[in-house]
Every structure is written in C-alpha cells, then in structure tokens.
Tab-separated table of C-alpha atoms in Angstrom:
chain	number	residue	atom	x	y	z
A	1	UNK	CA	-7.879	25.429	-1.154
A	2	UNK	CA	-10.513	22.857	-0.368
A	3	UNK	CA	-8.952	19.429	0.177
A	4	UNK	CA	-10.763	16.109	0.585
A	5	UNK	CA	-8.835	13.285	2.250
A	6	UNK	CA	-9.882	9.680	1.829
A	7	UNK	CA	-9.117	7.739	5.010
A	8	UNK	CA	-8.810	8.650	8.703
A	9	UNK	CA	-6.060	6.329	9.849
A	10	UNK	CA	-2.937	7.851	11.360
A	11	UNK	CA	-1.676	8.826	7.877
A	12	UNK	CA	-4.886	10.531	6.758
A	13	UNK	CA	-5.399	12.248	10.107
A	14	UNK	CA	-1.819	13.549	10.251
A	15	UNK	CA	-2.190	14.819	6.682
A	16	UNK	CA	-5.405	16.599	7.647
A	17	UNK	CA	-3.776	18.290	10.616
A	18	UNK	CA	-0.816	19.642	8.666
A	19	UNK	CA	-2.941	20.697	5.698
A	20	UNK	CA	-5.208	22.614	8.066
A	21	UNK	CA	-2.163	24.230	9.671
A	22	UNK	CA	-1.156	25.343	6.185
A	23	UNK	CA	-4.476	27.160	5.901
A	24	UNK	CA	-6.530	24.780	3.770
A	25	UNK	CA	-10.172	23.806	4.183
A	26	UNK	CA	-10.031	20.073	4.873
A	27	UNK	CA	-12.667	17.339	4.918
A	28	UNK	CA	-11.789	13.731	5.812
A	29	UNK	CA	-13.968	10.824	4.643
A	30	UNK	CA	-13.864	7.621	6.698
A	31	UNK	CA	-16.010	4.475	6.499
A	32	UNK	CA	-15.560	3.653	10.199
A	33	UNK	CA	-17.259	5.539	13.040
A	34	UNK	CA	-14.061	7.246	14.146
A	35	UNK	CA	-10.374	7.665	13.339
A	36	UNK	CA	-7.749	4.902	13.608
A	37	UNK	CA	-10.166	1.978	13.833
A	38	UNK	CA	-8.419	-0.255	11.297
A	39	UNK	CA	-4.651	-0.674	10.748
A	40	UNK	CA	-3.788	2.148	13.175
A	41	UNK	CA	-5.830	0.652	16.022
A	42	UNK	CA	-3.515	-1.826	17.765
A	43	UNK	CA	-0.133	-1.846	16.041
A	44	UNK	CA	3.139	-2.646	17.786
A	45	UNK	CA	3.480	0.871	19.214
A	46	UNK	CA	6.978	1.539	17.856
A	47	UNK	CA	8.186	4.871	16.506
A	48	UNK	CA	11.400	3.421	15.172
A	49	UNK	CA	13.415	5.493	12.683
A	50	UNK	CA	16.522	3.512	13.551
A	51	UNK	CA	14.759	0.227	12.849
A	52	UNK	CA	13.400	1.440	9.513
A	53	UNK	CA	14.495	-1.132	6.983
A	54	UNK	CA	12.901	-2.892	4.015
A	55	UNK	CA	11.892	-6.505	4.400
A	56	UNK	CA	13.543	-7.191	1.057
A	57	UNK	CA	17.238	-7.681	1.604
A	58	UNK	CA	20.191	-9.982	0.920
A	59	UNK	CA	19.521	-13.485	2.185
A	60	UNK	CA	15.821	-12.898	2.799
A	61	UNK	CA	14.591	-15.572	0.326
A	62	UNK	CA	16.637	-18.225	2.157
A	63	UNK	CA	15.537	-16.877	5.545
A	64	UNK	CA	11.914	-16.980	4.391
A	65	UNK	CA	12.197	-20.682	3.582
A	66	UNK	CA	13.613	-21.341	7.053
A	67	UNK	CA	10.928	-19.183	8.684
A	68	UNK	CA	8.146	-21.104	6.982
A	69	UNK	CA	9.409	-24.280	8.639
A	70	UNK	CA	9.540	-22.786	12.155
A	71	UNK	CA	6.868	-23.557	14.720
A	72	UNK	CA	6.616	-19.864	15.626
A	73	UNK	CA	7.264	-18.495	12.180
A	74	UNK	CA	7.475	-14.734	11.548
A	75	UNK	CA	6.100	-15.377	8.059
A	76	UNK	CA	3.033	-17.135	6.720
A	77	UNK	CA	1.954	-17.359	3.088
A	78	UNK	CA	-1.585	-18.444	2.244
A	79	UNK	CA	-1.488	-18.706	-1.560
A	80	UNK	CA	-4.388	-17.531	-3.674
A	81	UNK	CA	-5.129	-16.948	-7.350
A	82	UNK	CA	-4.811	-13.181	-6.881
A	83	UNK	CA	-2.272	-12.056	-9.523
A	84	UNK	CA	-1.497	-8.921	-7.473
A	85	UNK	CA	-0.130	-11.159	-4.710
A	86	UNK	CA	2.299	-12.921	-7.011
A	87	UNK	CA	3.370	-9.709	-8.737
A	88	UNK	CA	4.116	-8.179	-5.349
A	89	UNK	CA	6.117	-11.214	-4.211
A	90	UNK	CA	8.135	-11.181	-7.447
A	91	UNK	CA	8.868	-7.453	-7.130
A	92	UNK	CA	9.841	-7.932	-3.510
A	93	UNK	CA	12.298	-10.677	-4.465
A	94	UNK	CA	13.912	-8.430	-7.095
A	95	UNK	CA	14.711	-5.998	-4.277
A	96	UNK	CA	16.596	-8.637	-2.270
A	97	UNK	CA	20.054	-7.429	-3.291
A	98	UNK	CA	22.646	-5.470	-1.326
A	99	UNK	CA	22.430	-2.570	-3.783
A	100	UNK	CA	18.644	-2.274	-3.642
A	101	UNK	CA	18.589	-2.786	0.133
A	102	UNK	CA	20.915	0.145	0.719
A	103	UNK	CA	18.953	2.449	-1.594
A	104	UNK	CA	15.615	1.467	-0.067
A	105	UNK	CA	16.796	1.706	3.522
A	106	UNK	CA	18.300	5.150	2.919
A	107	UNK	CA	14.965	6.404	1.567
A	108	UNK	CA	13.068	4.957	4.510
A	109	UNK	CA	15.526	6.419	7.020
A	110	UNK	CA	15.188	9.848	5.420
A	111	UNK	CA	11.432	9.923	5.928
A	112	UNK	CA	11.489	8.192	9.323
A	113	UNK	CA	14.082	10.510	10.847
A	114	UNK	CA	12.268	13.554	9.500
A	115	UNK	CA	9.002	12.224	10.884
A	116	UNK	CA	10.458	11.886	14.372
A	117	UNK	CA	11.540	15.528	14.237
A	118	UNK	CA	8.055	16.612	13.150
A	119	UNK	CA	6.447	14.511	15.907
A	120	UNK	CA	8.734	15.988	18.545
A	121	UNK	CA	7.844	19.505	17.418
A	122	UNK	CA	4.140	18.610	17.397
A	123	UNK	CA	4.413	17.274	20.933
A	124	UNK	CA	6.210	20.431	22.043
A	125	UNK	CA	3.649	22.701	20.358
A	126	UNK	CA	0.478	20.916	21.482
A	127	UNK	CA	1.296	18.698	24.470
A	128	UNK	CA	-0.425	15.784	22.738
A	129	UNK	CA	-0.379	12.649	24.933
A	130	UNK	CA	-0.483	9.006	23.808
A	131	UNK	CA	1.317	6.865	26.442
A	132	UNK	CA	4.545	8.081	24.898
A	133	UNK	CA	8.022	6.988	25.991
A	134	UNK	CA	11.384	8.088	24.610
A	135	UNK	CA	13.640	5.278	25.792
A	136	UNK	CA	14.694	3.667	22.540
A	137	UNK	CA	14.409	0.262	20.889
A	138	UNK	CA	16.402	-2.846	21.800
A	139	UNK	CA	16.885	-5.252	18.876
A	140	UNK	CA	17.506	-8.424	20.849
A	141	UNK	CA	19.749	-11.148	19.450
A	142	UNK	CA	19.336	-14.702	20.683
A	143	UNK	CA	22.458	-16.020	18.887
A	144	UNK	CA	25.792	-14.849	17.528
A	145	UNK	CA	24.684	-15.236	13.916
A	146	UNK	CA	22.135	-12.466	14.450
A	147	UNK	CA	24.814	-10.258	16.000
A	148	UNK	CA	27.070	-10.802	12.989
A	149	UNK	CA	24.180	-10.171	10.597
A	150	UNK	CA	23.597	-6.701	12.080
A	151	UNK	CA	26.881	-5.419	10.602
A	152	UNK	CA	25.259	-4.264	7.338
A	153	UNK	CA	22.589	-2.288	9.174
A	154	UNK	CA	25.209	-0.737	11.442
A	155	UNK	CA	27.213	0.460	8.426
A	156	UNK	CA	24.128	2.224	7.054
A	157	UNK	CA	23.256	3.689	10.459
A	158	UNK	CA	26.778	5.116	10.657
A	159	UNK	CA	26.530	6.573	7.164
A	160	UNK	CA	23.323	8.411	8.017
A	161	UNK	CA	24.430	9.477	11.500
A	162	UNK	CA	21.790	7.431	13.297
A	163	UNK	CA	22.710	7.016	16.956
A	164	UNK	CA	23.135	3.389	18.034
A	165	UNK	CA	24.766	1.221	20.699
A	166	UNK	CA	26.017	-2.363	20.469
A	167	UNK	CA	25.320	-4.026	23.812
A	168	UNK	CA	26.412	-7.222	25.491
A	169	UNK	CA	24.148	-9.013	27.965
A	170	UNK	CA	25.123	-6.709	30.834
A	171	UNK	CA	24.426	-3.663	28.688
A	172	UNK	CA	20.984	-5.007	27.807
A	173	UNK	CA	20.121	-5.434	31.469
A	174	UNK	CA	20.965	-1.790	32.218
A	175	UNK	CA	18.233	-0.558	29.851
A	176	UNK	CA	15.813	-3.487	30.297
A	177	UNK	CA	16.284	-4.799	33.853
A	178	UNK	CA	13.413	-7.292	33.611
A	179	UNK	CA	15.448	-9.331	31.120
A	180	UNK	CA	17.673	-10.447	34.008
A	181	UNK	CA	15.139	-13.221	34.612
A	182	UNK	CA	16.005	-14.743	31.210
A	183	UNK	CA	19.581	-13.572	30.651
A	184	UNK	CA	20.612	-16.985	29.326
A	185	UNK	CA	18.237	-16.635	26.351
A	186	UNK	CA	20.080	-13.871	24.474
A	187	UNK	CA	23.645	-12.849	23.663
A	188	UNK	CA	23.395	-9.120	22.987
A	189	UNK	CA	21.499	-6.377	21.221
A	190	UNK	CA	21.601	-3.355	18.955
A	191	UNK	CA	20.080	-0.411	20.796
A	192	UNK	CA	18.589	2.578	18.991
A	193	UNK	CA	18.265	5.234	21.719
A	194	UNK	CA	16.545	7.780	19.464
A	195	UNK	CA	13.495	5.577	18.914
A	196	UNK	CA	10.245	6.179	20.757
A	197	UNK	CA	7.048	4.326	21.637
A	198	UNK	CA	3.398	5.237	21.989
A	199	UNK	CA	-0.198	4.213	21.405
A	200	UNK	CA	-0.992	5.016	17.777
A	201	UNK	CA	-4.741	4.805	18.390
A	202	UNK	CA	-4.631	7.318	21.260
A	203	UNK	CA	-2.372	9.579	19.235
A	204	UNK	CA	-4.645	9.566	16.196
A	205	UNK	CA	-7.767	10.152	18.277
A	206	UNK	CA	-6.159	13.133	20.001
A	207	UNK	CA	-4.672	14.479	16.773
A	208	UNK	CA	-8.112	14.340	15.156
A	209	UNK	CA	-9.413	16.567	17.978
A	210	UNK	CA	-6.569	19.003	17.401
A	211	UNK	CA	-7.328	18.960	13.668
A	212	UNK	CA	-10.988	19.681	14.348
A	213	UNK	CA	-9.839	22.665	16.379
A	214	UNK	CA	-8.146	23.921	13.218
A	215	UNK	CA	-11.375	23.537	11.257
A	216	UNK	CA	-10.996	20.037	9.805
A	217	UNK	CA	-14.320	18.314	9.211
A	218	UNK	CA	-14.385	14.537	9.729
A	219	UNK	CA	-17.203	12.678	7.980
A	220	UNK	CA	-17.495	9.222	9.605
A	221	UNK	CA	-19.588	6.291	8.434
A	222	UNK	CA	-19.117	7.343	4.813
A	223	UNK	CA	-18.389	4.706	2.167
A	224	UNK	CA	-16.247	5.850	-0.748
A	225	UNK	CA	-17.741	4.362	-3.884
A	226	UNK	CA	-15.681	5.880	-6.676
A	227	UNK	CA	-13.133	8.560	-7.467
A	228	UNK	CA	-14.200	10.192	-10.717
A	229	UNK	CA	-11.609	11.403	-13.210
A	230	UNK	CA	-11.967	13.330	-16.451
A	231	UNK	CA	-8.893	14.020	-18.548
A	232	UNK	CA	-6.072	14.768	-16.144
A	233	UNK	CA	-8.358	16.021	-13.342
A	234	UNK	CA	-10.390	14.447	-10.555
A	235	UNK	CA	-13.869	15.949	-10.668
A	236	UNK	CA	-15.292	14.441	-7.499
A	237	UNK	CA	-15.648	11.532	-5.104
A	238	UNK	CA	-18.870	9.548	-5.134
A	239	UNK	CA	-19.808	8.470	-1.592
A	240	UNK	CA	-22.694	6.843	0.232
A	241	UNK	CA	-23.746	10.352	1.262
A	242	UNK	CA	-23.451	11.991	-2.131
A	243	UNK	CA	-20.784	13.631	-4.256
A	244	UNK	CA	-17.817	15.418	-2.652
A	245	UNK	CA	-16.132	18.162	-4.672
A	246	UNK	CA	-12.786	19.768	-3.860
A	247	UNK	CA	-9.772	21.502	-5.384
A	248	UNK	CA	-7.368	18.763	-4.289
A	249	UNK	CA	-7.849	15.131	-3.273
A	250	UNK	CA	-5.551	13.032	-1.106
A	251	UNK	CA	-5.866	9.263	-1.053
A	252	UNK	CA	-4.714	7.696	2.243
A	253	UNK	CA	-6.598	4.408	2.250
A	254	UNK	CA	-3.727	2.138	3.235
A	255	UNK	CA	-4.020	-1.363	1.768
A	256	UNK	CA	-7.198	-0.400	-0.076
A	257	UNK	CA	-5.493	2.405	-2.021
A	258	UNK	CA	-4.627	0.315	-5.129
A	259	UNK	CA	-8.216	-0.952	-5.363
A	260	UNK	CA	-9.536	2.602	-5.557
A	261	UNK	CA	-6.793	3.702	-7.957
A	262	UNK	CA	-7.316	0.797	-10.324
A	263	UNK	CA	-10.478	2.345	-11.784
A	264	UNK	CA	-8.458	5.464	-12.586
A	265	UNK	CA	-5.880	3.450	-14.505
A	266	UNK	CA	-3.227	3.939	-11.824
A	267	UNK	CA	-1.257	0.924	-10.652
A	268	UNK	CA	0.936	1.038	-7.565
A	269	UNK	CA	2.452	-2.123	-6.006
A	270	UNK	CA	0.868	-1.758	-2.566
A	271	UNK	CA	-0.338	-5.050	-1.104
A	272	UNK	CA	-1.823	-5.940	2.301
A	273	UNK	CA	0.552	-7.762	4.638
A	274	UNK	CA	-1.437	-8.983	7.585
A	275	UNK	CA	-0.096	-8.404	11.077
A	276	UNK	CA	-1.315	-9.400	14.517
A	277	UNK	CA	-1.031	-8.094	18.047
A	278	UNK	CA	-2.039	-8.923	21.577
A	279	UNK	CA	-2.469	-6.320	24.284
A	280	UNK	CA	-1.598	-7.673	27.722
A	281	UNK	CA	-2.403	-5.973	31.062
A	282	UNK	CA	0.730	-5.499	33.186
A	283	UNK	CA	0.617	-7.385	36.479
A	284	UNK	CA	4.191	-6.717	37.636
A	285	UNK	CA	5.685	-3.413	36.463
A	286	UNK	CA	9.227	-4.445	37.460
A	287	UNK	CA	8.968	-7.593	35.319
A	288	UNK	CA	7.648	-5.747	32.247
A	289	UNK	CA	9.630	-4.029	29.470
A	290	UNK	CA	10.688	-0.417	29.913
A	291	UNK	CA	10.375	0.439	26.213
A	292	UNK	CA	10.419	-1.724	23.059
A	293	UNK	CA	12.221	-4.995	22.552
A	294	UNK	CA	12.364	-6.397	19.051
A	295	UNK	CA	12.724	-10.159	19.346
A	296	UNK	CA	14.872	-10.693	16.268
A	297	UNK	CA	14.240	-14.435	16.088
A	298	UNK	CA	10.479	-14.159	15.744
A	299	UNK	CA	10.317	-10.576	14.395
A	300	UNK	CA	8.007	-9.666	17.269
A	301	UNK	CA	7.969	-6.246	18.965
A	302	UNK	CA	7.191	-6.119	22.687
A	303	UNK	CA	6.299	-2.583	23.761
A	304	UNK	CA	5.230	-0.983	27.007
A	305	UNK	CA	2.201	1.286	26.577
A	306	UNK	CA	1.195	2.721	29.927
A	307	UNK	CA	-0.207	-0.118	32.011
A	308	UNK	CA	-0.234	-2.520	29.051
A	309	UNK	CA	2.216	-4.554	26.999
A	310	UNK	CA	1.602	-4.495	23.261
A	311	UNK	CA	3.048	-7.507	21.438
A	312	UNK	CA	2.947	-7.124	17.669
A	313	UNK	CA	4.377	-8.870	14.670
A	314	UNK	CA	4.219	-11.669	12.128
A	315	UNK	CA	3.764	-11.191	8.403
A	316	UNK	CA	0.972	-13.046	6.681
A	317	UNK	CA	0.515	-12.799	2.926
A	318	UNK	CA	-3.131	-13.701	2.523
A	319	UNK	CA	-4.868	-10.880	0.670
A	320	UNK	CA	-7.598	-8.929	2.426
A	321	UNK	CA	-8.714	-11.624	4.895
A	322	UNK	CA	-9.170	-10.418	8.474
A	323	UNK	CA	-9.743	-13.705	10.277
A	324	UNK	CA	-7.910	-14.150	13.593
A	325	UNK	CA	-5.673	-17.229	13.451
A	326	UNK	CA	-4.861	-18.933	16.730
A	327	UNK	CA	-1.408	-20.010	15.483
A	328	UNK	CA	-0.424	-16.339	15.166
A	329	UNK	CA	-1.591	-15.672	18.725
A	330	UNK	CA	0.542	-18.525	19.997
A	331	UNK	CA	3.650	-16.995	18.396
A	332	UNK	CA	3.036	-13.635	20.088
A	333	UNK	CA	2.309	-15.275	23.429
A	334	UNK	CA	5.442	-17.398	23.133
A	335	UNK	CA	7.707	-14.407	22.493
A	336	UNK	CA	6.424	-12.248	25.353
A	337	UNK	CA	6.231	-15.045	27.925
A	338	UNK	CA	9.678	-16.307	26.944
A	339	UNK	CA	11.289	-12.908	27.565
A	340	UNK	CA	8.958	-11.374	30.173
A	341	UNK	CA	7.352	-14.376	31.900
A	342	UNK	CA	6.110	-12.415	34.916
A	343	UNK	CA	5.268	-9.083	33.296
A	344	UNK	CA	1.624	-9.488	32.302
A	345	UNK	CA	-1.420	-11.719	32.300
A	346	UNK	CA	-1.630	-13.219	28.799
A	347	UNK	CA	-4.889	-14.981	29.705
A	348	UNK	CA	-6.509	-11.528	29.562
A	349	UNK	CA	-4.827	-10.477	26.303
A	350	UNK	CA	-6.852	-8.768	23.581
A	351	UNK	CA	-6.155	-10.323	20.170
A	352	UNK	CA	-6.224	-8.127	17.040
A	353	UNK	CA	-5.268	-8.158	13.379
A	354	UNK	CA	-4.777	-5.490	10.725
A	355	UNK	CA	-3.568	-5.066	7.151
A	356	UNK	CA	-0.301	-3.239	6.582
A	357	UNK	CA	-0.079	-1.479	3.184
A	358	UNK	CA	3.318	-2.689	1.998
A	359	UNK	CA	5.365	-1.793	-1.047
A	360	UNK	CA	7.876	-4.357	-2.387
A	361	UNK	CA	10.785	-1.984	-1.684
A	362	UNK	CA	9.566	-0.847	1.737
A	363	UNK	CA	9.360	2.871	0.931
A	364	UNK	CA	5.910	4.516	0.982
A	365	UNK	CA	4.346	6.204	-2.039
A	366	UNK	CA	3.817	9.872	-1.247
A	367	UNK	CA	3.205	12.641	-3.752
A	368	UNK	CA	1.469	13.554	-7.014
A	369	UNK	CA	-0.202	11.261	-9.562
A	370	UNK	CA	-1.058	11.456	-13.279
A	371	UNK	CA	-4.103	13.493	-12.207
A	372	UNK	CA	-3.168	17.089	-11.462
A	373	UNK	CA	-5.277	17.357	-8.328
A	374	UNK	CA	-4.913	13.825	-6.910
A	375	UNK	CA	-2.186	12.931	-4.418
A	376	UNK	CA	-1.127	9.786	-2.560
A	377	UNK	CA	0.026	9.078	0.981
A	378	UNK	CA	0.105	5.298	1.320
A	379	UNK	CA	2.280	2.172	1.336
A	380	UNK	CA	3.997	2.669	4.712
A	381	UNK	CA	3.882	-1.019	5.648
A	382	UNK	CA	4.864	-1.631	9.277
A	383	UNK	CA	6.110	1.957	9.634
A	384	UNK	CA	2.931	3.995	9.286
A	385	UNK	CA	3.110	5.113	12.910
A	386	UNK	CA	6.831	5.836	12.610
A	387	UNK	CA	6.450	7.886	9.418
A	388	UNK	CA	3.031	9.432	9.990
A	389	UNK	CA	3.905	12.974	11.033
A	390	UNK	CA	6.673	13.380	8.495
A	391	UNK	CA	4.474	11.994	5.727
A	392	UNK	CA	1.653	14.339	6.752
A	393	UNK	CA	3.867	17.421	6.717
A	394	UNK	CA	5.590	16.300	3.497
A	395	UNK	CA	2.358	15.875	1.541
A	396	UNK	CA	0.916	19.074	3.001
A	397	UNK	CA	3.915	20.939	1.584
A	398	UNK	CA	3.558	19.215	-1.793
A	399	UNK	CA	-0.154	20.047	-2.044
A	400	UNK	CA	0.516	23.621	-0.890
A	401	UNK	CA	3.115	24.079	-3.620
A	402	UNK	CA	5.983	24.383	-1.123
A	403	UNK	CA	9.357	22.676	-1.244
A	404	UNK	CA	9.396	19.896	1.380
A	405	UNK	CA	12.054	19.911	4.093
A	406	UNK	CA	13.501	16.625	2.783
A	407	UNK	CA	14.315	15.370	-0.700
A	408	UNK	CA	11.469	13.917	-2.751
A	409	UNK	CA	13.845	11.435	-4.442
A	410	UNK	CA	12.419	7.927	-4.492
A	411	UNK	CA	9.164	8.821	-2.733
A	412	UNK	CA	6.964	9.430	-5.787
A	413	UNK	CA	5.257	6.642	-7.714
A	414	UNK	CA	7.529	7.032	-10.741
A	415	UNK	CA	10.289	5.058	-9.017
A	416	UNK	CA	8.519	1.929	-10.262
A	417	UNK	CA	9.062	2.941	-13.886
A	418	UNK	CA	5.328	3.178	-14.464
A	419	UNK	CA	3.935	4.842	-17.573
A	420	UNK	CA	1.653	6.632	-15.094
A	421	UNK	CA	4.181	9.286	-14.242
A	422	UNK	CA	2.974	11.973	-11.850
A	423	UNK	CA	2.192	15.445	-13.093
A	424	UNK	CA	3.840	18.250	-11.145
A	425	UNK	CA	1.380	20.975	-10.189
C-alpha cells in the first residue's frame, strides 16, 4: 500500500521505518527542513518505561497549588480564553483519582515496556547510534515525604514486573558517584535499572536515513494545508506543493494533530504542554551524571548525552506559544547546579523549548479513526521518545492489518467516549 505520514518527528519517523519494513510505499510530509526539528529536537533524553506515569493522579490538584507558589515551580499556567485549554484541564482533573491513575499508568507501562523491547531489537539489527546509555533512571528524593509517596508507584511496578531498586544515600552514590558532593541534599531514590538514555534528535536523524534506505521518501519544507475527507474516506492531503494521494494516511503531528483533525469533525483531547531544556557542555566528567537523575522536587530530568548534560523539564500550560522564558531557564539551571555543581558550564548552555502533545489521561492516541483510511499516532506527552519505537511498530501492524504484539485496549480514541468511534479496517 501507499502510505502518507504527516509529520517527521520521532513518532512519524519511527512509523515510517516500520511501515517500510512491512513492505509499504511510504512518503513523509514535514514542514521543517529535516526530521526532529520541533518537539523531538532537545527533549530530556530519557527512555523511561519505569518512569511512565500520568501527570493526573491522587493529590495532584493540591500539589499543583503548592507548585505554583514555588520559586522554581515545575508548573506554570498562563491562562487564556482558549476553551480547549480549560476542557483539557477539567478532563485532567477528572483523572486525578487512584482508580484512574492505576488504569492510565498500566496502559502507559504496556506501551513503554514494549517500545523498549522494539528499540533494543532495532539497535541490535541496525547498530543505530544516538549517544545511548543503558544505566537506568534515578528518581531522587530530597525528603522523606517523597520517599513515602513512591509507595503507590512501587506497587504498580511490582504488579507489572518492572525491575526497580529502593536506594538509601549510599546506594545512590554507587550508581551516581558525583552526587557525593551534595549528599546532604537528598535522602534516597527509586532506581529503575531498565531505563535508558539517548539523544532523540540524533536517533531520529539516523532512523530517517535507515528509513530512506528502505525506500521511504521524505518531503521537507512542505506545509500541510488540509486533509480532505469524503464520506468515511480520506481522499487526499492538500499541501503547499500540491495534492498528495495515498491508500492510507497517518497523522503524527504532535500538538498540532487536533487542529488538523478539527476540520474533519474529529475531536481528541490533545493539548500542548510546553517544556524547556538546556544543554550544558561537560567540563568535568567525574562531576557529571552517569545516566539520568529525575529531581523529584522540581520535576527536572538531568541526563548525560555524550559530552553534554541535557536538563529538561517544567510544564507550562500556555497554548501554542514558543517564547523562551528566563524564569524557566533559572529553574533548570538551579536543579543541575544544585546537584552537579562542578559537572558543566551553564554559562554556555543552549536554551530550548518545545510543545509536548499531552492527553489528560497520559496515554497516547494510536490507531484507527472514523475514516477508514486515516490513522493516528499522537498524544505521547513527555514520553514520545520513550514510546516511539513501540508506537511505530504498533501502528504499522494496525495499518498492515496485523494483530499487534500488545493489547490495543485503551489506546484507541474511543476511550474518551466520543461519538467519533474508529472504524476497524
């Protein structure tokens, strides 16, 4: 079949690769001049199945109020008149129960763990390189309350056989020796040894080359103007370079997916949650992190990527604005210099922002739509890099008419109770 993919971020590129491996003729349309130049460009670098959890959970509304009053807050809300913002916030709040949290986390873990397996096989098959490390994630607790609060996550990790370790200060120093300089600033950690790290931009660039080797055609600098539907079929995609016609269409436009779907009468609760990062050159390798540290207090990930430290985090609900706010930079700088004061030169840090396509329940939307030949792969939030390979293989199987390796339960758009129920092909 001929398949057109809209979007060449890590999700669209991974989908293209696996669809091409399945024998399809694939064309990818991308408005930028190359792959992974938007949300996939400078994310936190984590491949964290073990840390896959929805933002919506018990106690989050109260935590959010406290966060908003912190100097280095993990959360910022810049209110607007956009009704989609307020609908998303309301839906997110309805998911802040123990029952919904467990359901949502189990769905996210299913896809994230599968994705790690697919990535590992891809790495074995192709030798793809991307400053990868396989040394786990350390969720660092600065106080006992955070340690106690990890009990719910640990119960779910046990239920789904996710490997984990509860560490005291001495245990933390064995896996992250540089933290010895600031050992008085934390009390313990939850370590997820199966997690990995890597540069998402490098990965996507190299995967695009592998996809091209399989015959995938990437069309860069192409603006997507409209997806045209007639009846229950998509008949084409109108672009700045003319009409594109295919047998199947896959929409992987991240935060911009609901804007394109709106004209087709499809509504999915995907909303942009703005994140920031700084990339810091390492000046003292022994004083830098070995893998990823998640600073639980500020919700900031500090990741070693080759000769750089990537510091990513914060959640800003502000619509589609891409301005760089100095207050967000200060939070990232504070976290990394507080824990790794001698590791890198923050005066030379590169500051970046991107829009994470977030669903209110945390789980992405992957699968068919009310149009027989239109499919979705979007809504991965902060876990696009973590879930990319699994999502790509999953949707390639769906489009190919094959049974995916994992359950489809809770991954299709009908979990929102929409009248726009997908049509099985």
